[in-house]
Amino acid sequence: MSSASTQVEDVIRGRVDYEDGLDRLSVAPAADVDPALFAALAEASARLFERGWQPAELQRAATRRGRPSLAPLVADAVAAHLRRYRRSTVDERWLEQADSLGAGVWWADDAAYVGAVAARRRSDRVPVLDDLLTLLGVLAALPPVEVLVPPPGNAPARAASRVDERLLDRVRALLAKAESTTYPAEAETYTAKAQELIARHSIDEALAYGGAADATVVPFARRIGVDHPYENEKASLLSAVADANRCHAVWSPELGFCTVFGFDADLDAVDLLYTSLLVQAHRAMARSEPPGGKAGRSRLKAFRQSFLVAFAVRIGERLTQVAEAALSAAVAAATAPDLLPVLRSRDEQVQETMRRVFPRTVRGRGSRVDSLEGWESGREAADAAELPVRS
């Protein structure tokens, strides 16, 4: 009879029928199966971490391609991987993601991990075996991605973040108000003010560090998840937000994320604004969409797609207007005579970083607009109020 590790590998690689393989493993001695499964999980996750995947990305991919019950297993794989390294050798961004997942070694013995998970869930072994085999299958199918954050054990010296946490707190507070209000005009006002603060901070940072000969502030990239349904339309919204904030986005539909390139402060702004605007878009769409039902299902889908396209286009225009107004005000104040060359230089750095990571990109086709009603409602939702810009 083949070893437990071979049986696990056969199931993952599809060399045996999944249900038959699960049945065999469920009746095999736990002392043989459990260590083999844990070792396979540790090996598969370590391989992906070395190939560019980060903790939050891996968990999202697992739940996207598998099911929600896989999320805690990914957090455990992260915790098991981290314990191999001194904390000082792990990049702070990697650690932050691990902490956000609640990754920690809570089980007493790796060889008894399956039983520990079953006890924690208060279930029998079979559902745990099913989840672990499913997760291993998902991990085996994931391709390498660009290493944007050094994997554990390879953290280089990195300058402390220049992002003003107090400003980010103010932006978060404004966006929280925008998400909570039931008045579209009020939501637009809060969002515009958040964009204005972000634009001013970006200009200040460019002036402070853009011309330094030994500048340690350099472009980075961040992968931001884009969930279905209507992924292409949501990716368009993210791209519009990125463009308005001096960033560049590359959409990878097969993996369900956009890679956004820019400087730290601008990346934080894009992440915050996109998340908030998506909430606002869904709320406005729910208020204005036509009734569904079987007869109206096709109409409803066309409405939603067209709504999100229009929302993305108009929001992009408005955010850009706010950013350009802040730039004009800074130039007019004559306090920043070198601002425009500095901003051009920073944009060239960002684009060079993007070209290095993605030497070949294809311009995506725009989403179809099949519902005039959805397009007009989306424009109206994004254009509900004039955006106040202070000079």
Steps between C-alpha positions, in 0.01 A plus 500: 500500500631846409608742772267771630712772337470324163124469541474869583708588194285274280183680612651848453630421153174337393660161443217337695132584534462769766216335692674163494825657619321686779333177611830317510672770702209522743537133597881495498681533836504860618860455611593455131258742332525804729877556474486450123223758459670758721831451321327542162331821620825643635688414181236635263456829685876552541549448127239765419640747755839468334331556164351836590172424676427695818285379794184700428521425128535128559203491736288695256595271211417193709153622594437631148590172331392278786268595785496720813590215735848492345590844640605384851714224348692759296552709814645191669731438204621861531565454872687174444715665234579806711632302795798396288637855496611768741253786499776743405546316169134534398380805307263719701232481228511120513466509879208743482313268266569199721373692802188608311421131433545419869779258410641325805608148591218384728534121449737299721634246250536521122455126471157528663391816318198343325361371827560838666306680226214250527487549877502877458217481249318239706467280195631165389812455287341462157400869447848606611662253262272626223599862567871422516495301176297773330744765621800299383339468158445877483858573606640256244317685221621851589774640274802700618444876526740791514679535834380840622579442868809297594400161645596421862870470555581746221389835638740776388548824689204718410445864585226572746168584340455867420123471517346736752280277716307796631406599148395143419282503811333819379447346156353184654264711712379697197446183296316336790261797502459470124411132534256553786295794371182436305536827308695468173604866498641467849689185407655675199606792717676276753669301224616815326648635820684171554643521146605861561691406815665212316600718204654765725694241697630344178623840383666567835674163493618553143655832597659360815660192346474523123809710447729340757811354347500212748124461517396177670135539401455285191200359309344179622212285383201356677255233389139593572232235473204547266206273581231363273242564375573780252875471546593689183279793595641510853852482360414804287401688814827406668694611193317834497582558867864404435533736203362791703762437769815471285500120502474241225296180517538169315196267508557123522149355450613138524625563856238754608727788598647824371866582553517871579833682466581822681657652808391382846281798586324485163448122524339540841273767355396281206427205729286709736312688229426194288364305797276790604379583149409138439277509808343825384449367146322187622276700729406748226447217251265318738290816535459556127499157336186360333313206652650158435315173464540244226370728227716791608821309581674587172387861528626519858843363404534749214389780733760414763785466251413830334452669837847398620664606172339843516577535870868419438530745210336790682671437833834491319423836343401654830795368700733625227336844515560518873863387465566746218344783700732425792796496261398831343463656842849386601653636181309829523618549856855522363620284789594212273688623190648152437179309561410406141845359409504305828156352430605406145810331636297305755255387232787380283634299796159341555462409133852358487421280800180382329683421175762303691234285667270476197719542190205396283150626570190507283253785511171350610178548312251731661189348653184507291225740592172326416271696729447872452301496823798352686746742338293805592442373854872437544588848378239647727633309800855622434387850407254559784673814625764750400829402656627782723863588445666753725781709363 
